[in-house]
PDB file of C-alpha atoms and ligand atoms in Angstrom:
ATOM      1  CA  MET A  26      95.268  45.741 135.068  1.00  0.00           C
ATOM      2  CA  ILE A  27      95.597  45.041 138.850  1.00  0.00           C
ATOM      3  CA  TYR A  28      92.254  45.264 140.974  1.00  0.00           C
ATOM      4  CA  ASN A  29      92.191  47.062 144.322  1.00  0.00           C
ATOM      5  CA  ILE A  30      89.434  45.866 146.478  1.00  0.00           C
ATOM      6  CA  LEU A  31      88.265  47.510 149.559  1.00  0.00           C
ATOM      7  CA  ALA A  32      86.576  45.376 152.250  1.00  0.00           C
ATOM      8  CA  VAL A  33      85.052  47.791 155.027  1.00  0.00           C
ATOM      9  CA  GLY A  34      84.401  46.459 158.506  1.00  0.00           C
ATOM     10  CA  ASP A  35      80.686  46.336 159.984  1.00  0.00           C
ATOM     11  CA  VAL A  36      79.331  49.899 159.968  1.00  0.00           C
ATOM     12  CA  VAL A  37      77.706  50.467 163.666  1.00  0.00           C
ATOM     13  CA  GLY A  38      74.993  53.250 164.041  1.00  0.00           C
ATOM     14  CA  ALA A  39      74.586  56.661 162.950  1.00  0.00           C
ATOM     15  CA  CYS A  40      78.113  57.527 163.926  1.00  0.00           C
ATOM     16  CA  GLY A  41      79.425  54.596 161.678  1.00  0.00           C
ATOM     17  CA  VAL A  42      77.242  55.883 158.632  1.00  0.00           C
ATOM     18  CA  LYS A  43      78.243  59.375 159.232  1.00  0.00           C
ATOM     19  CA  HIS A  44      81.920  58.523 159.200  1.00  0.00           C
ATOM     20  CA  LEU A  45      81.826  56.386 156.151  1.00  0.00           C
ATOM     21  CA  SER A  46      79.807  59.096 154.168  1.00  0.00           C
ATOM     22  CA  ARG A  47      82.615  61.517 155.303  1.00  0.00           C
ATOM     23  CA  CYS A  48      85.783  59.585 154.620  1.00  0.00           C
ATOM     24  CA  LEU A  49      85.014  56.392 152.219  1.00  0.00           C
ATOM     25  CA  ARG A  50      85.711  58.427 149.056  1.00  0.00           C
ATOM     26  CA  SER A  51      88.942  59.850 150.062  1.00  0.00           C
ATOM     27  CA  LEU A  52      90.165  56.516 151.231  1.00  0.00           C
ATOM     28  CA  LYS A  53      89.291  54.933 147.908  1.00  0.00           C
ATOM     29  CA  LYS A  54      91.276  57.801 146.138  1.00  0.00           C
ATOM     30  CA  ARG A  55      94.140  57.336 148.349  1.00  0.00           C
ATOM     31  CA  LYS A  56      94.228  53.666 147.959  1.00  0.00           C
ATOM     32  CA  SER A  57      93.232  53.647 144.187  1.00  0.00           C
ATOM     33  CA  ILE A  58      90.325  51.246 144.870  1.00  0.00           C
ATOM     34  CA  HIS A  59      88.471  49.625 142.137  1.00  0.00           C
ATOM     35  CA  PHE A  60      85.524  47.828 144.023  1.00  0.00           C
ATOM     36  CA  THR A  61      84.339  48.283 147.734  1.00  0.00           C
ATOM     37  CA  VAL A  62      82.366  46.095 149.716  1.00  0.00           C
ATOM     38  CA  VAL A  63      80.953  47.219 152.823  1.00  0.00           C
ATOM     39  CA  ASN A  64      79.243  45.349 155.799  1.00  0.00           C
ATOM     40  CA  GLY A  65      76.210  47.263 156.561  1.00  0.00           C
ATOM     41  CA  GLU A  66      74.269  44.969 159.133  1.00  0.00           C
ATOM     42  CA  ASN A  67      74.696  47.183 162.104  1.00  0.00           C
ATOM     43  CA  ALA A  68      73.771  50.603 160.238  1.00  0.00           C
ATOM     44  CA  ALA A  69      70.856  50.575 162.449  1.00  0.00           C
ATOM     45  CA  MET A  70      72.475  48.876 165.156  1.00  0.00           C
ATOM     46  CA  VAL A  71      70.412  45.783 164.972  1.00  0.00           C
ATOM     47  CA  GLY A  72      69.884  45.551 161.113  1.00  0.00           C
ATOM     48  CA  LEU A  73      69.466  48.325 158.475  1.00  0.00           C
ATOM     49  CA  THR A  74      66.727  50.304 156.648  1.00  0.00           C
ATOM     50  CA  PRO A  75      66.588  50.772 153.025  1.00  0.00           C
ATOM     51  CA  ASN A  76      67.389  54.484 153.801  1.00  0.00           C
ATOM     52  CA  ASP A  77      70.504  53.290 155.601  1.00  0.00           C
ATOM     53  CA  ALA A  78      71.519  51.038 152.603  1.00  0.00           C
ATOM     54  CA  GLU A  79      71.188  54.022 150.311  1.00  0.00           C
ATOM     55  CA  ASP A  80      73.218  55.998 152.578  1.00  0.00           C
ATOM     56  CA  ILE A  81      76.200  53.661 152.410  1.00  0.00           C
ATOM     57  CA  PHE A  82      75.653  53.211 148.687  1.00  0.00           C
ATOM     58  CA  ALA A  83      75.959  57.013 148.520  1.00  0.00           C
ATOM     59  CA  ALA A  84      79.279  56.818 150.625  1.00  0.00           C
ATOM     60  CA  GLY A  85      80.838  54.854 147.777  1.00  0.00           C
ATOM     61  CA  ALA A  86      80.035  51.150 148.577  1.00  0.00           C
ATOM     62  CA  ASP A  87      79.463  48.977 145.487  1.00  0.00           C
ATOM     63  CA  VAL A  88      78.055  46.091 147.242  1.00  0.00           C
ATOM     64  CA  ILE A  89      76.608  45.836 150.856  1.00  0.00           C
ATOM     65  CA  THR A  90      76.910  42.445 152.838  1.00  0.00           C
ATOM     66  CA  LEU A  91      74.937  41.323 155.841  1.00  0.00           C
ATOM     67  CA  GLY A  92      74.835  38.715 158.610  1.00  0.00           C
ATOM     68  CA  ASN A  93      73.138  37.777 161.880  1.00  0.00           C
ATOM     69  CA  HIS A  94      71.097  41.030 162.080  1.00  0.00           C
ATOM     70  CA  THR A  95      69.867  40.845 158.369  1.00  0.00           C
ATOM     71  CA  PHE A  96      66.229  40.933 159.287  1.00  0.00           C
ATOM     72  CA  GLY A  97      66.779  43.119 162.416  1.00  0.00           C
ATOM     73  CA  LYS A  98      64.676  46.041 160.508  1.00  0.00           C
ATOM     74  CA  MET A  99      61.718  44.005 158.739  1.00  0.00           C
ATOM     75  CA  GLN A 100      61.367  47.070 156.227  1.00  0.00           C
ATOM     76  CA  ILE A 101      64.440  45.457 154.395  1.00  0.00           C
ATOM     77  CA  ARG A 102      62.761  42.293 153.304  1.00  0.00           C
ATOM     78  CA  ASP A 103      61.412  43.745 149.890  1.00  0.00           C
ATOM     79  CA  TYR A 104      64.579  45.886 149.425  1.00  0.00           C
ATOM     80  CA  LEU A 105      66.674  42.381 149.598  1.00  0.00           C
ATOM     81  CA  ASP A 106      64.828  41.404 146.568  1.00  0.00           C
ATOM     82  CA  ASP A 107      64.748  44.592 144.747  1.00  0.00           C
ATOM     83  CA  CYS A 108      68.326  45.729 145.040  1.00  0.00           C
ATOM     84  CA  PRO A 109      71.144  43.342 143.378  1.00  0.00           C
ATOM     85  CA  TYR A 110      73.781  45.112 145.283  1.00  0.00           C
ATOM     86  CA  ILE A 111      72.821  44.035 148.735  1.00  0.00           C
ATOM     87  CA  LEU A 112      73.655  40.495 150.090  1.00  0.00           C
ATOM     88  CA  ARG A 113      72.408  38.589 153.013  1.00  0.00           C
ATOM     89  CA  PRO A 114      74.149  35.160 153.869  1.00  0.00           C
ATOM     90  CA  ALA A 115      73.840  32.657 151.200  1.00  0.00           C
ATOM     91  CA  ASN A 116      73.279  29.860 153.611  1.00  0.00           C
ATOM     92  CA  LEU A 117      70.297  31.227 155.223  1.00  0.00           C
ATOM     93  CA  GLY A 118      68.421  29.196 152.558  1.00  0.00           C
ATOM     94  CA  SER A 119      66.013  29.561 149.567  1.00  0.00           C
ATOM     95  CA  ARG A 120      63.003  30.469 151.791  1.00  0.00           C
ATOM     96  CA  VAL A 121      64.655  33.826 152.978  1.00  0.00           C
ATOM     97  CA  PRO A 122      64.409  36.951 150.506  1.00  0.00           C
ATOM     98  CA  GLY A 123      67.276  38.257 148.491  1.00  0.00           C
ATOM     99  CA  ARG A 124      70.399  36.626 147.303  1.00  0.00           C
ATOM    100  CA  GLY A 125      73.708  35.658 149.005  1.00  0.00           C
ATOM    101  CA  TYR A 126      76.002  35.540 145.897  1.00  0.00           C
ATOM    102  CA  ALA A 127      75.951  37.712 142.631  1.00  0.00           C
ATOM    103  CA  VAL A 128      78.413  38.388 140.105  1.00  0.00           C
ATOM    104  CA  TYR A 129      78.796  42.168 139.042  1.00  0.00           C
ATOM    105  CA  ASP A 130      80.301  43.378 135.788  1.00  0.00           C
ATOM    106  CA  CYS A 131      83.115  45.728 136.366  1.00  0.00           C
ATOM    107  CA  GLY A 132      84.541  46.806 133.108  1.00  0.00           C
ATOM    108  CA  ALA A 133      87.103  44.027 132.278  1.00  0.00           C
ATOM    109  CA  ALA A 134      86.410  41.958 135.218  1.00  0.00           C
ATOM    110  CA  ARG A 135      83.143  40.211 136.363  1.00  0.00           C
ATOM    111  CA  ILE A 136      83.496  40.283 140.262  1.00  0.00           C
ATOM    112  CA  ALA A 137      81.622  37.515 142.252  1.00  0.00           C
ATOM    113  CA  VAL A 138      80.918  38.480 145.850  1.00  0.00           C
ATOM    114  CA  MET A 139      79.392  35.718 148.328  1.00  0.00           C
ATOM    115  CA  ASN A 140      78.261  36.413 151.759  1.00  0.00           C
ATOM    116  CA  LEU A 141      78.091  33.329 154.409  1.00  0.00           C
ATOM    117  CA  ILE A 142      77.072  33.262 158.087  1.00  0.00           C
ATOM    118  CA  GLY A 143      79.001  31.046 160.538  1.00  0.00           C
ATOM    119  CA  ARG A 144      77.292  28.647 163.061  1.00  0.00           C
ATOM    120  CA  CYS A 145      79.706  28.801 166.014  1.00  0.00           C
ATOM    121  CA  ASP A 146      77.845  30.750 168.690  1.00  0.00           C
ATOM    122  CA  LEU A 147      75.897  32.644 166.075  1.00  0.00           C
ATOM    123  CA  SER A 148      73.256  30.988 163.751  1.00  0.00           C
ATOM    124  CA  PHE A 149      72.197  27.286 164.127  1.00  0.00           C
ATOM    125  CA  HIS A 150      69.464  27.954 161.814  1.00  0.00           C
ATOM    126  CA  ALA A 151      71.893  28.357 158.959  1.00  0.00           C
ATOM    127  CA  SER A 152      73.021  25.568 156.805  1.00  0.00           C
ATOM    128  CA  ASN A 153      76.535  24.669 156.726  1.00  0.00           C
ATOM    129  CA  PRO A 154      78.675  27.535 155.479  1.00  0.00           C
ATOM    130  CA  PHE A 155      81.437  25.275 153.963  1.00  0.00           C
ATOM    131  CA  THR A 156      79.066  23.068 151.963  1.00  0.00           C
ATOM    132  CA  THR A 157      77.417  26.273 150.735  1.00  0.00           C
ATOM    133  CA  ALA A 158      80.785  27.788 149.588  1.00  0.00           C
ATOM    134  CA  ASP A 159      81.742  24.611 147.825  1.00  0.00           C
ATOM    135  CA  GLU A 160      78.595  24.562 145.992  1.00  0.00           C
ATOM    136  CA  PHE A 161      78.716  28.154 144.811  1.00  0.00           C
ATOM    137  CA  LEU A 162      82.226  27.722 143.639  1.00  0.00           C
ATOM    138  CA  LYS A 163      81.414  24.832 141.505  1.00  0.00           C
ATOM    139  CA  ALA A 164      79.014  26.978 139.479  1.00  0.00           C
ATOM    140  CA  GLU A 165      79.533  26.694 135.739  1.00  0.00           C
ATOM    141  CA  GLU A 166      79.583  30.388 135.149  1.00  0.00           C
ATOM    142  CA  LYS A 167      83.183  31.371 136.004  1.00  0.00           C
ATOM    143  CA  PRO A 168      83.599  34.812 137.205  1.00  0.00           C
ATOM    144  CA  THR A 169      86.900  36.716 137.055  1.00  0.00           C
ATOM    145  CA  PHE A 170      87.654  36.320 140.625  1.00  0.00           C
ATOM    146  CA  THR A 171      85.473  35.814 143.773  1.00  0.00           C
ATOM    147  CA  LEU A 172      85.403  37.594 147.244  1.00  0.00           C
ATOM    148  CA  VAL A 173      83.994  36.125 150.479  1.00  0.00           C
ATOM    149  CA  ASP A 174      82.616  37.984 153.464  1.00  0.00           C
ATOM    150  CA  PHE A 175      82.072  35.265 156.246  1.00  0.00           C
ATOM    151  CA  HIS A 176      80.305  36.955 158.855  1.00  0.00           C
ATOM    152  CA  ALA A 177      80.991  34.840 161.783  1.00  0.00           C
ATOM    153  CA  GLU A 178      81.828  34.677 165.739  1.00  0.00           C
ATOM    154  CA  GLY A 179      84.700  31.927 165.911  1.00  0.00           C
ATOM    155  CA  THR A 180      88.014  32.884 164.602  1.00  0.00           C
ATOM    156  CA  SER A 181      88.852  29.082 164.090  1.00  0.00           C
ATOM    157  CA  GLU A 182      85.756  28.798 162.100  1.00  0.00           C
ATOM    158  CA  LYS A 183      86.806  32.014 159.936  1.00  0.00           C
ATOM    159  CA  ARG A 184      90.398  30.674 159.487  1.00  0.00           C
ATOM    160  CA  ALA A 185      89.192  27.162 158.577  1.00  0.00           C
ATOM    161  CA  MET A 186      87.067  28.839 155.833  1.00  0.00           C
ATOM    162  CA  GLY A 187      89.947  30.918 154.621  1.00  0.00           C
ATOM    163  CA  PHE A 188      91.961  27.689 154.134  1.00  0.00           C
ATOM    164  CA  LEU A 189      88.989  25.875 152.551  1.00  0.00           C
ATOM    165  CA  LEU A 190      88.629  28.676 150.022  1.00  0.00           C
ATOM    166  CA  ASP A 191      92.575  29.192 149.602  1.00  0.00           C
ATOM    167  CA  GLY A 192      93.379  28.908 145.790  1.00  0.00           C
ATOM    168  CA  LYS A 193      89.381  29.049 145.008  1.00  0.00           C
ATOM    169  CA  ALA A 194      88.537  32.639 145.998  1.00  0.00           C
ATOM    170  CA  SER A 195      90.646  35.693 145.766  1.00  0.00           C
ATOM    171  CA  ALA A 196      89.808  37.139 148.836  1.00  0.00           C
ATOM    172  CA  VAL A 197      88.167  35.853 152.208  1.00  0.00           C
ATOM    173  CA  TRP A 198      87.410  38.097 154.994  1.00  0.00           C
ATOM    174  CA  GLY A 199      85.666  37.720 158.268  1.00  0.00           C
ATOM    175  CA  THR A 200      83.290  40.264 159.913  1.00  0.00           C
ATOM    176  CA  HIS A 201      80.972  40.493 162.813  1.00  0.00           C
ATOM    177  CA  THR A 202      83.236  40.749 165.831  1.00  0.00           C
ATOM    178  CA  HIS A 203      84.252  44.296 165.085  1.00  0.00           C
ATOM    179  CA  VAL A 204      87.907  44.185 166.386  1.00  0.00           C
ATOM    180  CA  GLN A 205      90.332  44.092 163.686  1.00  0.00           C
ATOM    181  CA  THR A 206      92.604  41.036 163.737  1.00  0.00           C
ATOM    182  CA  SER A 207      96.357  41.574 162.870  1.00  0.00           C
ATOM    183  CA  ASP A 208      96.415  38.411 160.404  1.00  0.00           C
ATOM    184  CA  ALA A 209      95.865  40.031 157.142  1.00  0.00           C
ATOM    185  CA  CYS A 210      98.126  37.826 154.756  1.00  0.00           C
ATOM    186  CA  VAL A 211      97.940  35.898 151.287  1.00  0.00           C
ATOM    187  CA  LEU A 212      97.332  32.240 152.063  1.00  0.00           C
ATOM    188  CA  PRO A 213      99.774  29.723 150.341  1.00  0.00           C
ATOM    189  CA  ASN A 214      97.445  29.292 147.289  1.00  0.00           C
ATOM    190  CA  GLY A 215      97.037  32.919 146.865  1.00  0.00           C
ATOM    191  CA  THR A 216      93.906  33.987 148.719  1.00  0.00           C
ATOM    192  CA  GLY A 217      93.876  37.335 150.473  1.00  0.00           C
ATOM    193  CA  TYR A 218      92.693  36.714 154.091  1.00  0.00           C
ATOM    194  CA  ILE A 219      91.856  38.446 157.403  1.00  0.00           C
ATOM    195  CA  THR A 220      90.029  37.050 160.286  1.00  0.00           C
ATOM    196  CA  ASP A 221      88.266  40.195 161.169  1.00  0.00           C
ATOM    197  CA  LEU A 222      87.988  43.612 159.273  1.00  0.00           C
ATOM    198  CA  GLY A 223      87.140  45.567 162.495  1.00  0.00           C
ATOM    199  CA  MET A 224      84.245  48.030 162.427  1.00  0.00           C
ATOM    200  CA  THR A 225      83.415  51.634 161.110  1.00  0.00           C
ATOM    201  CA  GLY A 226      81.930  53.467 164.326  1.00  0.00           C
ATOM    202  CA  ALA A 227      82.808  55.114 167.477  1.00  0.00           C
ATOM    203  CA  VAL A 228      86.591  54.522 168.552  1.00  0.00           C
ATOM    204  CA  ASN A 229      85.515  54.777 172.419  1.00  0.00           C
ATOM    205  CA  SER A 230      82.816  52.169 172.354  1.00  0.00           C
ATOM    206  CA  VAL A 231      82.190  48.377 173.009  1.00  0.00           C
ATOM    207  CA  ILE A 232      82.059  47.303 169.552  1.00  0.00           C
ATOM    208  CA  GLY A 233      80.331  50.470 168.527  1.00  0.00           C
ATOM    209  CA  ILE A 234      78.055  50.528 171.593  1.00  0.00           C
ATOM    210  CA  GLU A 235      77.879  52.924 174.454  1.00  0.00           C
ATOM    211  CA  PRO A 236      80.328  51.481 177.013  1.00  0.00           C
ATOM    212  CA  GLU A 237      78.059  52.157 180.048  1.00  0.00           C
ATOM    213  CA  GLN A 238      75.207  50.440 177.982  1.00  0.00           C
ATOM    214  CA  SER A 239      77.520  47.183 177.562  1.00  0.00           C
ATOM    215  CA  ILE A 240      79.053  47.217 180.928  1.00  0.00           C
ATOM    216  CA  GLY A 241      75.308  47.294 182.334  1.00  0.00           C
ATOM    217  CA  LYS A 242      74.396  44.320 180.174  1.00  0.00           C
ATOM    218  CA  PHE A 243      77.416  42.313 181.872  1.00  0.00           C
ATOM    219  CA  PHE A 244      76.278  43.273 185.513  1.00  0.00           C
ATOM    220  CA  GLY A 245      72.757  41.689 184.363  1.00  0.00           C
ATOM    221  CA  ASP A 246      70.741  44.976 183.402  1.00  0.00           C
ATOM    222  CA  PRO A 247      67.525  43.713 181.478  1.00  0.00           C
ATOM    223  CA  PRO A 248      67.351  43.753 177.723  1.00  0.00           C
ATOM    224  CA  ARG A 249      67.482  47.275 176.243  1.00  0.00           C
ATOM    225  CA  ARG A 250      68.077  49.014 172.863  1.00  0.00           C
ATOM    226  CA  TYR A 251      71.541  49.688 172.612  1.00  0.00           C
ATOM    227  CA  ASP A 252      72.612  53.356 171.072  1.00  0.00           C
ATOM    228  CA  SER A 253      75.605  54.047 168.959  1.00  0.00           C
ATOM    229  CA  ALA A 254      78.758  55.599 170.904  1.00  0.00           C
ATOM    230  CA  LYS A 255      79.519  59.036 170.034  1.00  0.00           C
ATOM    231  CA  GLY A 256      82.770  61.037 169.530  1.00  0.00           C
ATOM    232  CA  PRO A 257      85.647  60.384 167.195  1.00  0.00           C
ATOM    233  CA  ALA A 258      85.101  57.421 164.872  1.00  0.00           C
ATOM    234  CA  LYS A 259      87.413  55.180 162.730  1.00  0.00           C
ATOM    235  CA  LEU A 260      86.842  53.185 159.617  1.00  0.00           C
ATOM    236  CA  GLU A 261      88.512  49.859 159.608  1.00  0.00           C
ATOM    237  CA  GLY A 262      88.832  47.407 156.494  1.00  0.00           C
ATOM    238  CA  CYS A 263      91.348  45.582 154.364  1.00  0.00           C
ATOM    239  CA  VAL A 264      92.584  46.402 151.163  1.00  0.00           C
ATOM    240  CA  PHE A 265      93.208  43.143 148.708  1.00  0.00           C
ATOM    241  CA  THR A 266      95.258  43.640 145.455  1.00  0.00           C
ATOM    242  CA  ILE A 267      94.092  40.962 143.104  1.00  0.00           C
ATOM    243  CA  ASP A 268      95.595  40.052 139.558  1.00  0.00           C
ATOM    244  CA  PRO A 269      92.592  39.149 137.262  1.00  0.00           C
ATOM    245  CA  GLU A 270      94.696  37.098 135.042  1.00  0.00           C
ATOM    246  CA  THR A 271      95.320  34.626 137.608  1.00  0.00           C
ATOM    247  CA  GLY A 272      92.768  35.339 140.364  1.00  0.00           C
ATOM    248  CA  LYS A 273      95.534  35.412 142.787  1.00  0.00           C
ATOM    249  CA  CYS A 274      95.527  37.798 145.554  1.00  0.00           C
ATOM    250  CA  LEU A 275      99.104  39.688 145.711  1.00  0.00           C
ATOM    251  CA  SER A 276      98.998  41.605 148.943  1.00  0.00           C
ATOM    252  CA  ALA A 277      96.500  41.943 151.858  1.00  0.00           C
ATOM    253  CA  GLU A 278      96.659  45.135 154.023  1.00  0.00           C
ATOM    254  CA  GLY A 279      94.614  46.091 157.130  1.00  0.00           C
ATOM    255  CA  VAL A 280      93.549  49.583 157.089  1.00  0.00           C
ATOM    256  CA  ARG A 281      92.358  52.307 159.703  1.00  0.00           C
ATOM    257  CA  PHE A 282      91.024  55.418 158.813  1.00  0.00           C
ATOM    258  CA  THR A 283      90.106  57.946 161.344  1.00  0.00           C
TER     259      THR A 283
HETATM  260 FE1  FE2 B 315      76.900  40.511 163.333  1.00  0.00          FE
END
C-alpha cells in the first residue's frame, strides 16, 4: 500500500478555519489521502484555542502542528498536554507543555510526526533544531516513516534541514511564511520536500491579514490586533506519496484548493 500524505499550510483566522472545514474532506477524497497534518498556529491569528483545534480536527486533520505562536492563546497550555494529536516545536525544550514528536498507529503503518522551529529571525530561545532532529531520528523505536514540519522564516535554514534529513525522513516541509514555494520535489535520497506549504486563508490578503492593516504596520502604525482578511479563500499544501516498504517519497506535489 502506498500512503498519500497531505500537509496543509498555516490556517489563518476565521476565514482559514471556515475554508478548511468547507473543503478539506473533498480534497482528501480527490487525492486519496490517508493521513493529514495541518499547521494551526494562526487559527486565532496569533495562536489557537482548544475550540480552534477541535474545529481543525473536525475538518479532517489527523495531527495539528504549531510554531512561534504556540502560546499566543494561553488557554492552549493544558490542551497541549491532554491531546496527543497536537504538536508544538520539539526544540522549545522540556519545560514547555506538550510534545513535539509523536508516533501514530495508522493501520499497517506507524507514522512519526515531528514539529521543529527555526532560529533565523524567529525563535532564538529554541534549542538547535538540527541537533534536535538528529536526536529524535536516532530513537530506538523505529516508525514506518517520519514526517517533519519545520516552522521557520529562512529559506536557507529550511532547505538545509531538508538536505540534513534527506534519506532519514520521508517528508520535510516548511511552514510559517505563508507563501507557497514552487520547489516541491523528491530530494536525491528519497525525502519529499517543499520550502513552504503556503497558507489556508484569504486570497486577497497579506499572509492572511487585512492588507490595509499590514500596510499601516509598514508605514509605522502602532501595534494592533490584526484581523483575518475576508473574501475568497484558498487551501494550500503539499501531497507526498510514500512507499512504506522503503520509507522513500515517490512524488511531492504542491496543491491549491479554492
Ligand atoms: Fe509562524
